[in-house]
mmCIF file of C-alpha atoms and ligand atoms in Angstrom:
data_model
loop_
_atom_site.group_PDB
_atom_site.id
_atom_site.type_symbol
_atom_site.label_atom_id
_atom_site.label_comp_id
_atom_site.label_asym_id
_atom_site.label_seq_id
_atom_site.Cartn_x
_atom_site.Cartn_y
_atom_site.Cartn_z
ATOM 1 C CA MET A 327 -4.541 -11.458 -31.666
ATOM 2 C CA THR A 328 -5.898 -8.854 -29.467
ATOM 3 C CA GLU A 329 -3.814 -5.801 -28.529
ATOM 4 C CA LEU A 330 -3.265 -6.982 -24.883
ATOM 5 C CA THR A 331 -1.764 -10.388 -26.259
ATOM 6 C CA GLN A 332 0.387 -8.436 -28.608
ATOM 7 C CA ILE A 333 1.694 -6.324 -25.801
ATOM 8 C CA ALA A 334 2.261 -9.477 -23.651
ATOM 9 C CA ALA A 335 4.134 -11.186 -26.335
ATOM 10 C CA LEU A 336 6.695 -8.372 -26.294
ATOM 11 C CA PHE A 337 7.812 -9.680 -22.878
ATOM 12 C CA ALA A 338 7.786 -13.349 -23.808
ATOM 13 C CA PRO A 339 11.050 -14.631 -25.474
ATOM 14 C CA GLN A 340 9.164 -17.310 -27.329
ATOM 15 C CA GLY A 341 6.324 -14.885 -28.416
ATOM 16 C CA GLU A 342 3.368 -17.233 -28.166
ATOM 17 C CA ILE A 343 0.806 -16.473 -25.507
ATOM 18 C CA ALA A 344 -1.374 -19.264 -24.026
ATOM 19 C CA ALA A 345 -3.619 -17.227 -21.637
ATOM 20 C CA ILE A 346 -3.954 -13.738 -20.146
ATOM 21 C CA ALA A 347 -6.456 -13.047 -17.270
ATOM 22 C CA PRO A 348 -6.974 -9.927 -15.054
ATOM 23 C CA TYR A 349 -5.089 -10.357 -11.789
ATOM 24 C CA GLY A 350 -5.828 -8.872 -8.274
ATOM 25 C CA ASN A 351 -7.976 -6.011 -7.266
ATOM 26 C CA GLY A 352 -5.761 -3.053 -7.503
ATOM 27 C CA ASN A 353 -7.287 0.526 -7.226
ATOM 28 C CA VAL A 354 -4.767 2.222 -9.447
ATOM 29 C CA ASN A 355 -2.842 0.041 -12.149
ATOM 30 C CA ASP A 356 -4.230 -2.579 -14.387
ATOM 31 C CA THR A 357 -2.820 -6.117 -13.651
ATOM 32 C CA TYR A 358 -2.857 -9.364 -15.646
ATOM 33 C CA LEU A 359 -1.408 -12.871 -15.146
ATOM 34 C CA VAL A 360 0.099 -13.986 -18.550
ATOM 35 C CA ARG A 361 0.852 -17.607 -19.289
ATOM 36 C CA PRO A 362 3.147 -17.896 -22.306
ATOM 37 C CA ALA A 363 2.927 -21.107 -24.348
ATOM 38 C CA LEU A 364 6.537 -21.790 -23.334
ATOM 39 C CA GLY A 365 8.414 -20.343 -20.288
ATOM 40 C CA GLN A 366 7.326 -18.883 -17.022
ATOM 41 C CA PRO A 367 4.145 -17.177 -16.184
ATOM 42 C CA PHE A 368 4.651 -13.451 -15.573
ATOM 43 C CA ILE A 369 2.728 -10.456 -14.458
ATOM 44 C CA LEU A 370 1.771 -7.772 -16.954
ATOM 45 C CA GLN A 371 0.843 -4.147 -15.822
ATOM 46 C CA GLN A 372 -0.437 -1.086 -17.305
ATOM 47 C CA LEU A 373 0.690 1.654 -15.276
ATOM 48 C CA ASN A 374 -1.956 4.275 -14.345
ATOM 49 C CA GLY A 375 -0.531 7.360 -16.223
ATOM 50 C CA ARG A 376 -2.426 9.848 -14.144
ATOM 51 C CA VAL A 377 -0.923 8.569 -10.958
ATOM 52 C CA PHE A 378 2.570 7.490 -12.117
ATOM 53 C CA GLN A 379 3.614 10.209 -14.609
ATOM 54 C CA ASP A 380 7.209 9.071 -15.185
ATOM 55 C CA PRO A 381 7.507 5.404 -15.994
ATOM 56 C CA ALA A 382 11.218 5.689 -16.589
ATOM 57 C CA ALA A 383 11.634 6.882 -13.075
ATOM 58 C CA ILE A 384 9.307 4.096 -11.785
ATOM 59 C CA MET A 385 11.315 1.356 -13.418
ATOM 60 C CA HIS A 386 14.558 2.942 -12.268
ATOM 61 C CA ASN A 387 13.316 2.671 -8.726
ATOM 62 C CA LEU A 388 12.100 -0.851 -9.336
ATOM 63 C CA ARG A 389 15.498 -2.113 -10.543
ATOM 64 C CA GLN A 390 17.263 -0.521 -7.550
ATOM 65 C CA VAL A 391 14.841 -1.801 -4.963
ATOM 66 C CA SER A 392 14.708 -5.244 -6.444
ATOM 67 C CA GLY A 393 18.467 -5.447 -6.798
ATOM 68 C CA HIS A 394 18.917 -4.437 -3.233
ATOM 69 C CA LEU A 395 16.334 -6.648 -1.814
ATOM 70 C CA ALA A 396 17.902 -9.532 -3.854
ATOM 71 C CA ALA A 397 21.479 -8.783 -2.419
ATOM 72 C CA ALA A 398 20.085 -8.601 1.099
ATOM 73 C CA HIS A 399 18.167 -11.848 0.687
ATOM 74 C CA ARG A 400 21.339 -13.762 -0.300
ATOM 75 C CA THR A 401 22.968 -12.851 3.114
ATOM 76 C CA SER A 402 19.703 -12.795 5.067
ATOM 77 C CA ARG A 403 18.895 -15.050 8.122
ATOM 78 C CA ARG A 404 15.746 -15.864 6.317
ATOM 79 C CA SER A 405 17.430 -17.083 3.112
ATOM 80 C CA SER A 406 16.490 -20.753 3.660
ATOM 81 C CA SER A 407 12.794 -19.910 3.841
ATOM 82 C CA CYS A 408 10.364 -18.967 1.126
ATOM 83 C CA TRP A 409 11.225 -15.327 1.138
ATOM 84 C CA ARG A 410 11.218 -14.033 -2.540
ATOM 85 C CA VAL A 411 12.011 -11.046 -4.355
ATOM 86 C CA ILE A 412 9.828 -9.575 -7.414
ATOM 87 C CA GLU A 413 11.954 -8.562 -10.410
ATOM 88 C CA PRO A 414 11.233 -6.333 -13.362
ATOM 89 C CA LEU A 415 11.244 -8.208 -16.718
ATOM 90 C CA ALA A 416 12.564 -6.352 -19.876
ATOM 91 C CA THR A 417 10.960 -6.721 -23.252
ATOM 92 C CA CYS A 418 12.515 -8.827 -25.934
ATOM 93 C CA THR A 419 14.565 -5.834 -27.088
ATOM 94 C CA GLY A 420 15.771 -5.107 -23.607
ATOM 95 C CA ALA A 421 13.474 -2.111 -22.758
ATOM 96 C CA ASP A 422 12.098 -1.607 -19.265
ATOM 97 C CA TYR A 423 8.613 -0.967 -20.549
ATOM 98 C CA HIS A 424 6.522 -0.620 -23.707
ATOM 99 C CA THR A 425 4.569 2.446 -24.557
ATOM 100 C CA ASP A 426 1.351 1.636 -26.593
ATOM 101 C CA THR A 427 -0.184 3.725 -29.397
ATOM 102 C CA ARG A 428 -2.228 5.775 -26.952
ATOM 103 C CA GLY A 429 0.820 6.577 -24.648
ATOM 104 C CA GLY A 430 -0.048 3.776 -22.174
ATOM 105 C CA CYS A 431 2.874 2.275 -20.322
ATOM 106 C CA TRP A 432 3.278 -1.499 -19.815
ATOM 107 C CA ARG A 433 5.727 -3.409 -17.824
ATOM 108 C CA ALA A 434 6.153 -6.954 -16.703
ATOM 109 C CA LEU A 435 7.217 -8.527 -13.408
ATOM 110 C CA SER A 436 8.221 -11.934 -12.174
ATOM 111 C CA TYR A 437 5.344 -13.986 -10.916
ATOM 112 C CA ILE A 438 5.709 -16.130 -7.752
ATOM 113 C CA ASP A 439 4.098 -19.558 -7.999
ATOM 114 C CA ASN A 440 2.356 -21.114 -5.116
ATOM 115 C CA ALA A 441 1.794 -17.979 -3.310
ATOM 116 C CA VAL A 442 -1.521 -16.121 -2.576
ATOM 117 C CA ALA A 443 -2.466 -12.550 -1.230
ATOM 118 C CA PHE A 444 -5.792 -11.991 0.359
ATOM 119 C CA ASP A 445 -7.872 -8.827 0.260
ATOM 120 C CA THR A 446 -8.881 -9.287 3.967
ATOM 121 C CA ILE A 447 -6.983 -10.622 6.999
ATOM 122 C CA GLN A 448 -7.679 -14.331 7.522
ATOM 123 C CA SER A 449 -6.282 -15.084 11.042
ATOM 124 C CA THR A 450 -3.893 -13.894 13.658
ATOM 125 C CA ALA A 451 -1.177 -16.078 12.213
ATOM 126 C CA HIS A 452 -1.733 -14.278 8.907
ATOM 127 C CA GLY A 453 -1.485 -10.996 10.774
ATOM 128 C CA ARG A 454 1.841 -12.093 12.351
ATOM 129 C CA GLU A 455 3.352 -12.954 9.052
ATOM 130 C CA ILE A 456 2.136 -9.756 7.525
ATOM 131 C CA GLY A 457 3.869 -7.724 10.243
ATOM 132 C CA PHE A 458 7.081 -9.812 9.980
ATOM 133 C CA ALA A 459 7.144 -9.347 6.307
ATOM 134 C CA LEU A 460 6.755 -5.576 6.553
ATOM 135 C CA GLY A 461 9.693 -5.439 9.227
ATOM 136 C CA LEU A 462 11.945 -7.631 7.072
ATOM 137 C CA PHE A 463 11.186 -5.524 3.953
ATOM 138 C CA GLN A 464 11.964 -2.303 5.813
ATOM 139 C CA ARG A 465 15.237 -3.753 7.442
ATOM 140 C CA GLN A 466 16.328 -5.065 4.181
ATOM 141 C CA LEU A 467 16.031 -1.599 2.598
ATOM 142 C CA ALA A 468 17.443 0.243 5.529
ATOM 143 C CA ASP A 469 20.740 0.537 3.950
ATOM 144 C CA LEU A 470 19.565 1.420 0.408
ATOM 145 C CA ASP A 471 20.948 5.038 -0.307
ATOM 146 C CA PRO A 472 17.731 7.235 -0.690
ATOM 147 C CA ALA A 473 19.597 9.220 -3.395
ATOM 148 C CA GLN A 474 19.340 6.178 -5.562
ATOM 149 C CA LEU A 475 15.633 6.665 -5.727
ATOM 150 C CA HIS A 476 13.529 9.114 -7.648
ATOM 151 C CA ASP A 477 10.526 10.550 -5.805
ATOM 152 C CA THR A 478 7.753 9.240 -8.031
ATOM 153 C CA LEU A 479 4.764 10.625 -5.807
ATOM 154 C CA PRO A 480 5.753 13.839 -4.295
ATOM 155 C CA GLY A 481 3.734 14.527 -0.968
ATOM 156 C CA PHE A 482 2.685 11.025 -0.899
ATOM 157 C CA HIS A 483 1.147 10.391 2.732
ATOM 158 C CA ILE A 484 1.547 13.986 3.881
ATOM 159 C CA THR A 485 -1.859 14.169 5.480
ATOM 160 C CA PRO A 486 -2.165 17.983 5.725
ATOM 161 C CA ARG A 487 -1.803 18.090 1.974
ATOM 162 C CA TYR A 488 -4.673 15.694 1.384
ATOM 163 C CA LEU A 489 -6.709 17.845 3.760
ATOM 164 C CA ALA A 490 -6.003 20.921 1.669
ATOM 165 C CA GLU A 491 -6.892 18.935 -1.553
ATOM 166 C CA PHE A 492 -10.221 17.866 0.105
ATOM 167 C CA GLU A 493 -11.145 21.400 0.942
ATOM 168 C CA ALA A 494 -10.459 22.537 -2.589
ATOM 169 C CA ALA A 495 -12.321 19.725 -3.995
ATOM 170 C CA TRP A 496 -15.225 20.377 -1.641
ATOM 171 C CA ALA A 497 -15.367 24.128 -2.362
ATOM 172 C CA SER A 498 -15.790 23.448 -6.174
ATOM 173 C CA ALA A 499 -18.086 20.426 -6.000
ATOM 174 C CA SER A 500 -20.251 22.070 -3.244
ATOM 175 C CA PRO A 501 -22.044 18.604 -2.830
ATOM 176 C CA LYS A 502 -25.571 18.147 -1.659
ATOM 177 C CA MET A 503 -25.697 17.282 2.015
ATOM 178 C CA THR A 504 -26.878 13.763 1.960
ATOM 179 C CA PRO A 505 -26.508 11.959 5.301
ATOM 180 C CA GLU A 506 -23.325 10.101 4.042
ATOM 181 C CA ILE A 507 -21.720 13.424 2.869
ATOM 182 C CA ALA A 508 -22.849 15.188 6.152
ATOM 183 C CA TYR A 509 -21.273 12.286 8.285
ATOM 184 C CA GLY A 510 -17.950 12.446 6.156
ATOM 185 C CA ARG A 511 -17.791 16.256 6.354
ATOM 186 C CA THR A 512 -18.444 16.321 10.145
ATOM 187 C CA PHE A 513 -15.754 13.550 10.595
ATOM 188 C CA ILE A 514 -13.159 15.480 8.721
ATOM 189 C CA ASP A 515 -14.010 18.736 10.706
ATOM 190 C CA ASN A 516 -13.446 16.870 13.997
ATOM 191 C CA ALA A 517 -10.270 15.057 12.702
ATOM 192 C CA ALA A 518 -8.517 17.979 11.060
ATOM 193 C CA PRO A 519 -6.765 19.238 14.074
ATOM 194 C CA ARG A 520 -4.926 15.873 14.342
ATOM 195 C CA ALA A 521 -3.864 15.623 10.691
ATOM 196 C CA THR A 522 -0.398 16.974 11.542
ATOM 197 C CA VAL A 523 0.400 14.433 14.166
ATOM 198 C CA LEU A 524 3.086 12.786 12.332
ATOM 199 C CA GLU A 525 4.461 15.849 10.207
ATOM 200 C CA ALA A 526 4.756 17.714 13.674
ATOM 201 C CA ALA A 527 6.785 14.923 15.189
ATOM 202 C CA ARG A 528 8.966 14.806 12.090
ATOM 203 C CA ALA A 529 9.388 18.573 12.188
ATOM 204 C CA GLU A 530 10.379 18.415 15.933
ATOM 205 C CA GLY A 531 13.014 15.704 15.126
ATOM 206 C CA ARG A 532 11.197 13.106 17.114
ATOM 207 C CA ILE A 533 10.856 10.707 14.149
ATOM 208 C CA ARG A 534 12.761 10.396 10.932
ATOM 209 C CA GLU A 535 12.330 8.969 7.364
ATOM 210 C CA ARG A 536 13.647 5.622 6.184
ATOM 211 C CA ILE A 537 12.815 3.748 2.904
ATOM 212 C CA ILE A 538 9.373 2.556 3.145
ATOM 213 C CA HIS A 539 7.045 0.488 1.068
ATOM 214 C CA GLY A 540 4.260 2.946 0.790
ATOM 215 C CA ASP A 541 1.439 0.778 0.313
ATOM 216 C CA PRO A 542 1.759 -2.398 2.604
ATOM 217 C CA LYS A 543 -1.921 -3.400 2.759
ATOM 218 C CA VAL A 544 -3.009 -7.019 3.306
ATOM 219 C CA ALA A 545 -3.501 -7.596 -0.465
ATOM 220 C CA ASN A 546 0.063 -6.532 -1.187
ATOM 221 C CA ILE A 547 1.797 -9.256 0.943
ATOM 222 C CA LEU A 548 2.151 -12.696 -0.561
ATOM 223 C CA LEU A 549 2.018 -15.841 1.518
ATOM 224 C CA ASP A 550 3.134 -19.388 0.629
ATOM 225 C CA ARG A 551 0.038 -21.517 -0.185
ATOM 226 C CA ALA A 552 1.355 -24.474 1.747
ATOM 227 C CA SER A 553 2.907 -23.008 4.740
ATOM 228 C CA GLY A 554 1.123 -19.596 5.222
ATOM 229 C CA GLN A 555 4.425 -17.961 5.584
ATOM 230 C CA ALA A 556 5.052 -14.559 4.186
ATOM 231 C CA VAL A 557 6.866 -14.746 0.678
ATOM 232 C CA ALA A 558 7.103 -11.144 -0.487
ATOM 233 C CA LEU A 559 5.821 -7.611 -0.553
ATOM 234 C CA ILE A 560 4.503 -6.801 -4.035
ATOM 235 C CA ASP A 561 3.412 -3.437 -5.641
ATOM 236 C CA LEU A 562 6.753 -1.662 -5.195
ATOM 237 C CA ASP A 563 5.904 1.639 -7.253
ATOM 238 C CA THR A 564 5.598 3.728 -3.931
ATOM 239 C CA VAL A 565 8.783 2.521 -2.376
ATOM 240 C CA LYS A 566 10.720 5.768 -1.426
ATOM 241 C CA PRO A 567 11.849 7.634 1.524
ATOM 242 C CA GLY A 568 9.137 8.303 4.129
ATOM 243 C CA LEU A 569 8.246 7.844 7.696
ATOM 244 C CA PRO A 570 8.055 4.201 8.767
ATOM 245 C CA HIS A 571 4.893 5.266 10.382
ATOM 246 C CA TYR A 572 3.120 5.586 7.016
ATOM 247 C CA ASP A 573 3.936 1.995 6.501
ATOM 248 C CA ILE A 574 2.830 0.470 9.789
ATOM 249 C CA GLY A 575 -0.189 2.862 9.864
ATOM 250 C CA ASP A 576 -1.355 1.664 6.549
ATOM 251 C CA CYS A 577 -0.619 -1.927 7.411
ATOM 252 C CA LEU A 578 -2.568 -1.751 10.504
ATOM 253 C CA ARG A 579 -5.584 0.129 9.139
ATOM 254 C CA SER A 580 -5.692 -2.501 6.374
ATOM 255 C CA ALA A 581 -5.013 -5.675 8.377
ATOM 256 C CA CYS A 582 -6.903 -4.977 11.629
ATOM 257 C CA ASN A 583 -10.063 -4.334 9.825
ATOM 258 C CA PRO A 584 -11.360 -7.833 9.221
ATOM 259 C CA LEU A 585 -14.389 -6.646 6.910
ATOM 260 C CA GLY A 586 -11.983 -4.978 4.680
ATOM 261 C CA GLU A 587 -11.865 -1.770 2.588
ATOM 262 C CA GLU A 588 -14.925 -2.808 0.617
ATOM 263 C CA ALA A 589 -16.980 -3.603 3.775
ATOM 264 C CA ASP A 590 -20.870 -3.522 2.884
ATOM 265 C CA GLU A 591 -21.804 -1.674 5.926
ATOM 266 C CA PRO A 592 -19.366 1.057 7.006
ATOM 267 C CA THR A 593 -20.964 1.362 10.511
ATOM 268 C CA ALA A 594 -19.929 -2.336 11.132
ATOM 269 C CA VAL A 595 -16.251 -1.715 10.719
ATOM 270 C CA ARG A 596 -14.076 -2.261 13.780
ATOM 271 C CA PHE A 597 -10.323 -2.188 14.407
ATOM 272 C CA ASP A 598 -9.283 -5.560 15.961
ATOM 273 C CA LEU A 599 -6.742 -5.018 18.735
ATOM 274 C CA ASP A 600 -5.821 -8.671 18.994
ATOM 275 C CA LEU A 601 -4.838 -8.666 15.266
ATOM 276 C CA CYS A 602 -3.005 -5.543 16.053
ATOM 277 C CA GLN A 603 -0.871 -7.351 18.698
ATOM 278 C CA ALA A 604 -0.151 -10.182 16.262
ATOM 279 C CA ILE A 605 1.065 -7.817 13.520
ATOM 280 C CA LEU A 606 3.082 -5.587 15.755
ATOM 281 C CA THR A 607 4.740 -8.545 17.462
ATOM 282 C CA GLY A 608 5.657 -9.983 14.030
ATOM 283 C CA TYR A 609 6.717 -6.403 12.777
ATOM 284 C CA LEU A 610 8.862 -5.601 15.795
ATOM 285 C CA THR A 611 10.891 -8.891 15.593
ATOM 286 C CA GLU A 612 12.517 -7.245 12.478
ATOM 287 C CA ALA A 613 11.622 -3.367 12.893
ATOM 288 C CA GLY A 614 12.516 -3.424 16.657
ATOM 289 C CA ALA A 615 16.156 -3.427 15.550
ATOM 290 C CA PHE A 616 15.938 -0.009 14.005
ATOM 291 C CA LEU A 617 13.117 1.818 15.689
ATOM 292 C CA ASN A 618 13.343 3.549 19.095
ATOM 293 C CA PRO A 619 10.616 3.604 21.762
ATOM 294 C CA GLU A 620 9.636 7.185 20.938
ATOM 295 C CA GLU A 621 9.164 6.137 17.415
ATOM 296 C CA ILE A 622 7.101 3.007 18.311
ATOM 297 C CA ALA A 623 4.874 5.041 20.673
ATOM 298 C CA LEU A 624 3.371 6.893 17.756
ATOM 299 C CA PHE A 625 2.018 3.702 16.078
ATOM 300 C CA PRO A 626 -1.381 4.171 17.328
ATOM 301 C CA ASP A 627 -1.390 7.790 16.110
ATOM 302 C CA ALA A 628 -0.127 6.446 12.755
ATOM 303 C CA ALA A 629 -2.836 3.763 12.380
ATOM 304 C CA TRP A 630 -5.636 6.351 13.080
ATOM 305 C CA LEU A 631 -4.040 9.010 10.847
ATOM 306 C CA ILE A 632 -3.603 6.601 7.783
ATOM 307 C CA ALA A 633 -7.136 5.308 8.108
ATOM 308 C CA PHE A 634 -8.280 9.121 8.131
ATOM 309 C CA GLU A 635 -6.079 10.052 5.303
ATOM 310 C CA LEU A 636 -7.222 7.234 3.002
ATOM 311 C CA GLY A 637 -10.751 8.270 3.844
ATOM 312 C CA LEU A 638 -9.954 11.777 2.900
ATOM 313 C CA ARG A 639 -8.406 10.728 -0.448
ATOM 314 C CA PHE A 640 -11.361 8.520 -1.283
ATOM 315 C CA PHE A 641 -13.756 11.406 -0.472
ATOM 316 C CA THR A 642 -11.793 13.895 -2.395
ATOM 317 C CA ASP A 643 -11.737 11.606 -5.376
ATOM 318 C CA GLN A 644 -15.533 11.110 -5.127
ATOM 319 C CA LEU A 645 -15.867 14.929 -5.154
ATOM 320 C CA ARG A 646 -13.672 15.337 -8.240
ATOM 321 C CA GLY A 647 -15.671 12.622 -10.108
ATOM 322 C CA ASN A 648 -13.583 9.449 -9.472
ATOM 323 C CA ILE A 649 -10.468 10.181 -11.430
ATOM 324 C CA TYR A 650 -7.855 8.471 -9.311
ATOM 325 C CA PHE A 651 -9.142 5.352 -7.686
ATOM 326 C CA LYS A 652 -11.022 2.767 -10.068
ATOM 327 C CA VAL A 653 -14.665 2.403 -9.260
ATOM 328 C CA GLN A 654 -17.453 0.054 -10.284
ATOM 329 C CA SER A 655 -20.148 2.534 -9.145
ATOM 330 C CA PRO A 656 -20.174 6.368 -8.896
ATOM 331 C CA GLU A 657 -20.714 6.076 -4.981
ATOM 332 C CA GLN A 658 -17.936 3.660 -4.379
ATOM 333 C CA ASN A 659 -15.382 6.017 -3.272
ATOM 334 C CA LEU A 660 -17.698 7.792 -0.935
ATOM 335 C CA HIS A 661 -18.754 4.236 0.503
ATOM 336 C CA ARG A 662 -14.960 3.427 0.837
ATOM 337 C CA ALA A 663 -14.286 6.803 2.627
ATOM 338 C CA LEU A 664 -17.007 6.091 5.178
ATOM 339 C CA VAL A 665 -15.346 2.613 5.924
ATOM 340 C CA GLN A 666 -12.113 4.313 6.807
ATOM 341 C CA PHE A 667 -13.714 6.984 8.911
ATOM 342 C CA HIS A 668 -15.656 4.420 10.903
ATOM 343 C CA LEU A 669 -12.435 2.538 11.252
ATOM 344 C CA ALA A 670 -10.604 5.671 12.483
ATOM 345 C CA GLU A 671 -13.442 6.252 15.074
ATOM 346 C CA SER A 672 -12.994 2.677 16.179
ATOM 347 C CA ILE A 673 -9.249 3.184 16.550
ATOM 348 C CA ALA A 674 -9.836 6.478 18.447
ATOM 349 C CA SER A 675 -12.287 4.668 20.886
ATOM 350 C CA GLN A 676 -9.568 2.208 21.776
ATOM 351 C CA LEU A 677 -6.685 4.489 22.065
ATOM 352 C CA ALA A 678 -5.920 3.941 25.713
ATOM 353 C CA PRO A 679 -5.536 0.035 25.365
ATOM 354 C CA PHE A 680 -3.809 0.503 21.965
ATOM 355 C CA ARG A 681 -1.196 2.696 23.713
ATOM 356 C CA ARG A 682 -0.863 0.256 26.413
ATOM 357 C CA LEU A 683 -0.207 -2.682 23.932
ATOM 358 C CA VAL A 684 2.431 -0.531 22.096
ATOM 359 C CA ALA A 685 4.176 0.475 25.313
ATOM 360 C CA GLY A 686 4.435 -3.208 26.294
ATOM 361 C CA LEU A 687 5.744 -4.396 22.847
ATOM 362 C CA ALA A 688 8.275 -1.370 22.855
ATOM 363 C CA GLY A 689 9.557 -2.555 26.343
ATOM 364 C CA ASP A 690 10.172 -5.922 24.787
ATOM 365 C CA ALA A 691 11.616 -4.889 21.481
HETATM 366 C C1 GN1 B 738 -3.936 2.280 -3.898
HETATM 367 O O1 GN1 B 738 -3.356 0.388 -6.466
HETATM 368 P P1 GN1 B 738 -3.338 -0.131 -5.027
HETATM 369 O O2 GN1 B 738 -4.773 -0.705 -4.909
HETATM 370 O O3 GN1 B 738 -2.251 -1.017 -4.657
HETATM 371 C C2 GN1 B 738 -3.281 3.362 -3.442
HETATM 372 C C3 GN1 B 738 -2.764 3.301 -1.985
HETATM 373 C C4 GN1 B 738 -4.191 3.044 -1.168
HETATM 374 C C5 GN1 B 738 -4.941 1.752 -1.797
HETATM 375 C C6 GN1 B 738 -6.145 1.507 -0.955
HETATM 376 C C7 GN1 B 738 -0.426 4.776 -5.575
HETATM 377 O O4 GN1 B 738 -3.345 1.097 -3.972
HETATM 378 O O5 GN1 B 738 -2.140 4.353 -1.518
HETATM 379 O O6 GN1 B 738 -3.787 2.818 0.160
HETATM 380 O O7 GN1 B 738 -5.199 1.861 -3.029
HETATM 381 N N1 GN1 B 738 -2.077 3.600 -4.321
HETATM 382 C C8 GN1 B 738 -1.729 4.686 -4.709
HETATM 383 O O8 GN1 B 738 -6.636 0.276 -1.402
HETATM 384 O O9 GN1 B 738 -2.364 5.791 -4.657
HETATM 385 MG MG1 MG B 739 -0.298 0.269 -4.676
#
């Protein structure tokens, strides 16, 4: 038996494992789909200990969030549909997670059958479902007491912090000025003055925190294979208090980029406003209930900012030697950064129609 099979067996009451295969394309954790000989398939994950340093806190949050979502689901308008909740699964001895001989942390999650997530947006109908799912998720968590959650990633999505980290990494790496590096550096210099757009609005009391998902990219929203309807948001390790703008910004920068995060040619990347309209229409059917027009007016800034921020994070990781995001090649994080910078440029070039679109939707919400 391999070590992986032995670890999987700890979460399978009957012990015997029929199959294990890598699952999804996450950039941080290692994920597997496990099929036990008897019983339900489940997801097995090794948490990235460098990113998530307190597994007990992560699992505590997951239980709180999943319990709250399950309770909200029982009373929800959508209870008759295919909407589902991901649950943590304990080991056979009742533990939340297993620590291996090298200190690696393993946990298991329920697996939802007949559902699929895509790495890139498929259609405007897909966009609408994605937006709806994010709005419903946030609405269902709106009354979860933030004091129940640990902050497992302090400073997550505070863009000025990532900018400072980039500058420090740049200073110690002093990279050679290839055309790609020079483009990235110039882009950051021009974008830097706008890095505070959300934190300044928060400091002025114009927008406020709620419980957010933290990572609502296209690949983290499951759809029912048959109907195409949203089933669940997965990857709940970043759920914590934060600005809803981080979520909608991340969702838009992910879902309005049809070529995706791993696009071959960064200069070909575009932000698609029609998809944006579909996503925001779906989102506001739920989130319109708790967001005011001033908050909604900042959505275009949020989409631009989170694209810029993710580019900064990728670029910084490249300069530090690729220690955070998994890579298949040494230049992959730089390439990913350029994709996000070109996406942010495309958003900036469409800001006027984007603001008109959002103003119209805010009026309807
Ligand atoms: C990481 O692990 P994954 O792929 O779900 C990252 C997100 C980024 C995303 C970009 C904890 O998410 O913030 O937006 O990559 N997660 C963390 O694909 O840093
Ligand atoms: Mg994630």
